Amino acid sequence: MRYCEKLSLANQHWTLPTSQEILSLLSSESIRQINSTVFPSNGKGNYWTATSHETVGLIGIVLNMQDAKVDYKVKFDMNTTRCIVKHKIKKKDGSH
């Protein structure tokens, strides 16, 4: 999560997606595969979400980008991140 928040690219505010946001990367609920048109060279393995387990704060939700399965992992496990833009950062002159 900190990695995305500290990311400084294209004058954008980056963040780790929630489980709902990362699930929106799927082609459809019935197919449950990653949209290869949007992500043609999709990485393998689990990608972190910003969503924690409902009762255990040290457990986070991940999405496997190969088979689009959602799983729970201990937050100090090594997994990949896919940061998303939350909103544009305004420049000092008020423009985006």
PDB file of C-alpha atoms in Angstrom:
ATOM      1  CA  MET A   1       0.000   0.000   0.000  1.00  0.00           C
ATOM      2  CA  ARG A   2       2.820   2.394   0.895  1.00  0.00           C
ATOM      3  CA  TYR A   3       4.539   1.651  -2.412  1.00  0.00           C
ATOM      4  CA  CYS A   4       1.549   2.933  -4.390  1.00  0.00           C
ATOM      5  CA  GLU A   5       1.004   5.930  -2.109  1.00  0.00           C
ATOM      6  CA  LYS A   6       4.651   7.008  -2.549  1.00  0.00           C
ATOM      7  CA  LEU A   7       4.629   6.440  -6.315  1.00  0.00           C
ATOM      8  CA  SER A   8       5.227   9.624  -8.299  1.00  0.00           C
ATOM      9  CA  LEU A   9       4.389   9.155 -11.979  1.00  0.00           C
ATOM     10  CA  ALA A  10       2.674  11.499 -14.450  1.00  0.00           C
ATOM     11  CA  ASN A  11       1.683  13.931 -11.678  1.00  0.00           C
ATOM     12  CA  GLN A  12      -0.981  11.457 -10.470  1.00  0.00           C
ATOM     13  CA  HIS A  13      -2.079  10.233  -7.039  1.00  0.00           C
ATOM     14  CA  TRP A  14      -1.596   6.456  -6.990  1.00  0.00           C
ATOM     15  CA  THR A  15      -3.144   3.977  -4.595  1.00  0.00           C
ATOM     16  CA  LEU A  16      -3.578   0.261  -4.086  1.00  0.00           C
ATOM     17  CA  PRO A  17      -7.005  -0.818  -5.403  1.00  0.00           C
ATOM     18  CA  THR A  18      -9.673  -2.223  -3.113  1.00  0.00           C
ATOM     19  CA  SER A  19     -10.902  -5.761  -3.729  1.00  0.00           C
ATOM     20  CA  GLN A  20     -13.929  -4.349  -5.584  1.00  0.00           C
ATOM     21  CA  GLU A  21     -11.733  -2.157  -7.790  1.00  0.00           C
ATOM     22  CA  ILE A  22      -9.373  -4.992  -8.700  1.00  0.00           C
ATOM     23  CA  LEU A  23     -12.326  -7.322  -9.387  1.00  0.00           C
ATOM     24  CA  SER A  24     -13.475  -4.793 -11.982  1.00  0.00           C
ATOM     25  CA  LEU A  25     -10.453  -5.927 -14.039  1.00  0.00           C
ATOM     26  CA  LEU A  26     -12.273  -9.169 -14.783  1.00  0.00           C
ATOM     27  CA  SER A  27     -13.939  -9.576 -18.191  1.00  0.00           C
ATOM     28  CA  SER A  28     -17.206 -10.567 -16.499  1.00  0.00           C
ATOM     29  CA  GLU A  29     -18.398 -12.290 -13.349  1.00  0.00           C
ATOM     30  CA  SER A  30     -19.399 -15.419 -15.266  1.00  0.00           C
ATOM     31  CA  ILE A  31     -16.087 -15.800 -17.142  1.00  0.00           C
ATOM     32  CA  ARG A  32     -13.837 -14.713 -14.236  1.00  0.00           C
ATOM     33  CA  GLN A  33     -10.717 -14.079 -16.255  1.00  0.00           C
ATOM     34  CA  ILE A  34      -8.564 -10.993 -16.475  1.00  0.00           C
ATOM     35  CA  ASN A  35      -9.511  -8.729 -19.375  1.00  0.00           C
ATOM     36  CA  SER A  36      -6.628  -9.442 -21.785  1.00  0.00           C
ATOM     37  CA  THR A  37      -7.617  -6.521 -24.030  1.00  0.00           C
ATOM     38  CA  VAL A  38      -6.892  -4.096 -21.200  1.00  0.00           C
ATOM     39  CA  PHE A  39      -3.958  -6.111 -19.796  1.00  0.00           C
ATOM     40  CA  PRO A  40      -2.375  -7.979 -22.764  1.00  0.00           C
ATOM     41  CA  SER A  41       0.831  -8.871 -20.899  1.00  0.00           C
ATOM     42  CA  ASN A  42      -0.708  -9.621 -17.556  1.00  0.00           C
ATOM     43  CA  GLY A  43       1.655 -10.812 -14.844  1.00  0.00           C
ATOM     44  CA  LYS A  44       1.306 -14.108 -13.061  1.00  0.00           C
ATOM     45  CA  GLY A  45       0.597 -14.661  -9.409  1.00  0.00           C
ATOM     46  CA  ASN A  46      -1.200 -12.794  -6.663  1.00  0.00           C
ATOM     47  CA  TYR A  47      -1.761  -9.042  -6.605  1.00  0.00           C
ATOM     48  CA  TRP A  48      -2.492  -7.232  -3.354  1.00  0.00           C
ATOM     49  CA  THR A  49      -5.657  -5.238  -2.765  1.00  0.00           C
ATOM     50  CA  ALA A  50      -6.128  -2.528  -0.151  1.00  0.00           C
ATOM     51  CA  THR A  51      -8.870  -4.620   1.456  1.00  0.00           C
ATOM     52  CA  SER A  52      -8.182  -6.428   4.738  1.00  0.00           C
ATOM     53  CA  HIS A  53      -9.911  -9.502   6.112  1.00  0.00           C
ATOM     54  CA  GLU A  54     -13.086  -8.532   7.978  1.00  0.00           C
ATOM     55  CA  THR A  55     -11.847  -9.738  11.381  1.00  0.00           C
ATOM     56  CA  VAL A  56      -8.090 -10.326  11.058  1.00  0.00           C
ATOM     57  CA  GLY A  57      -6.235  -7.098  10.206  1.00  0.00           C
ATOM     58  CA  LEU A  58      -2.963  -8.866   9.351  1.00  0.00           C
ATOM     59  CA  ILE A  59      -4.682 -10.763   6.535  1.00  0.00           C
ATOM     60  CA  GLY A  60      -5.223  -9.064   3.166  1.00  0.00           C
ATOM     61  CA  ILE A  61      -7.188  -9.957   0.062  1.00  0.00           C
ATOM     62  CA  VAL A  62      -5.251 -10.810  -3.114  1.00  0.00           C
ATOM     63  CA  LEU A  63      -6.390 -11.530  -6.675  1.00  0.00           C
ATOM     64  CA  ASN A  64      -4.584 -14.195  -8.684  1.00  0.00           C
ATOM     65  CA  MET A  65      -4.113 -12.623 -12.117  1.00  0.00           C
ATOM     66  CA  GLN A  66      -3.867 -15.980 -13.930  1.00  0.00           C
ATOM     67  CA  ASP A  67      -7.091 -17.608 -12.820  1.00  0.00           C
ATOM     68  CA  ALA A  68      -8.874 -14.544 -11.321  1.00  0.00           C
ATOM     69  CA  LYS A  69      -9.348 -16.259  -7.958  1.00  0.00           C
ATOM     70  CA  VAL A  70      -9.594 -14.211  -4.799  1.00  0.00           C
ATOM     71  CA  ASP A  71      -7.624 -15.417  -1.771  1.00  0.00           C
ATOM     72  CA  TYR A  72      -6.440 -14.269   1.659  1.00  0.00           C
ATOM     73  CA  LYS A  73      -2.738 -13.846   2.466  1.00  0.00           C
ATOM     74  CA  VAL A  74      -0.758 -12.661   5.471  1.00  0.00           C
ATOM     75  CA  LYS A  75       0.188  -9.048   4.717  1.00  0.00           C
ATOM     76  CA  PHE A  76       3.945  -9.619   5.043  1.00  0.00           C
ATOM     77  CA  ASP A  77       3.887 -12.302   2.288  1.00  0.00           C
ATOM     78  CA  MET A  78       5.588 -11.300  -0.963  1.00  0.00           C
ATOM     79  CA  ASN A  79       3.021 -10.530  -3.661  1.00  0.00           C
ATOM     80  CA  THR A  80       2.831  -8.098  -6.552  1.00  0.00           C
ATOM     81  CA  THR A  81       1.039  -4.752  -6.596  1.00  0.00           C
ATOM     82  CA  ARG A  82      -0.898  -3.058  -9.371  1.00  0.00           C
ATOM     83  CA  CYS A  83      -1.361   0.605  -8.506  1.00  0.00           C
ATOM     84  CA  ILE A  84      -4.259   2.667  -9.822  1.00  0.00           C
ATOM     85  CA  VAL A  85      -4.803   6.397 -10.182  1.00  0.00           C
ATOM     86  CA  LYS A  86      -7.218   7.827  -7.621  1.00  0.00           C
ATOM     87  CA  HIS A  87      -7.271  11.430  -8.791  1.00  0.00           C
ATOM     88  CA  LYS A  88      -5.014  13.981 -10.386  1.00  0.00           C
ATOM     89  CA  ILE A  89      -2.769  16.062  -8.164  1.00  0.00           C
ATOM     90  CA  LYS A  90      -3.311  19.775  -8.632  1.00  0.00           C
ATOM     91  CA  LYS A  91      -0.247  21.826  -9.490  1.00  0.00           C
ATOM     92  CA  LYS A  92       0.547  24.958  -7.476  1.00  0.00           C
ATOM     93  CA  ASP A  93      -1.127  27.103 -10.153  1.00  0.00           C
ATOM     94  CA  GLY A  94      -4.410  25.159  -9.643  1.00  0.00           C
ATOM     95  CA  SER A  95      -4.233  23.212 -12.927  1.00  0.00           C
ATOM     96  CA  HIS A  96      -4.139  19.406 -13.193  1.00  0.00           C
TER      97      HIS A  96
END
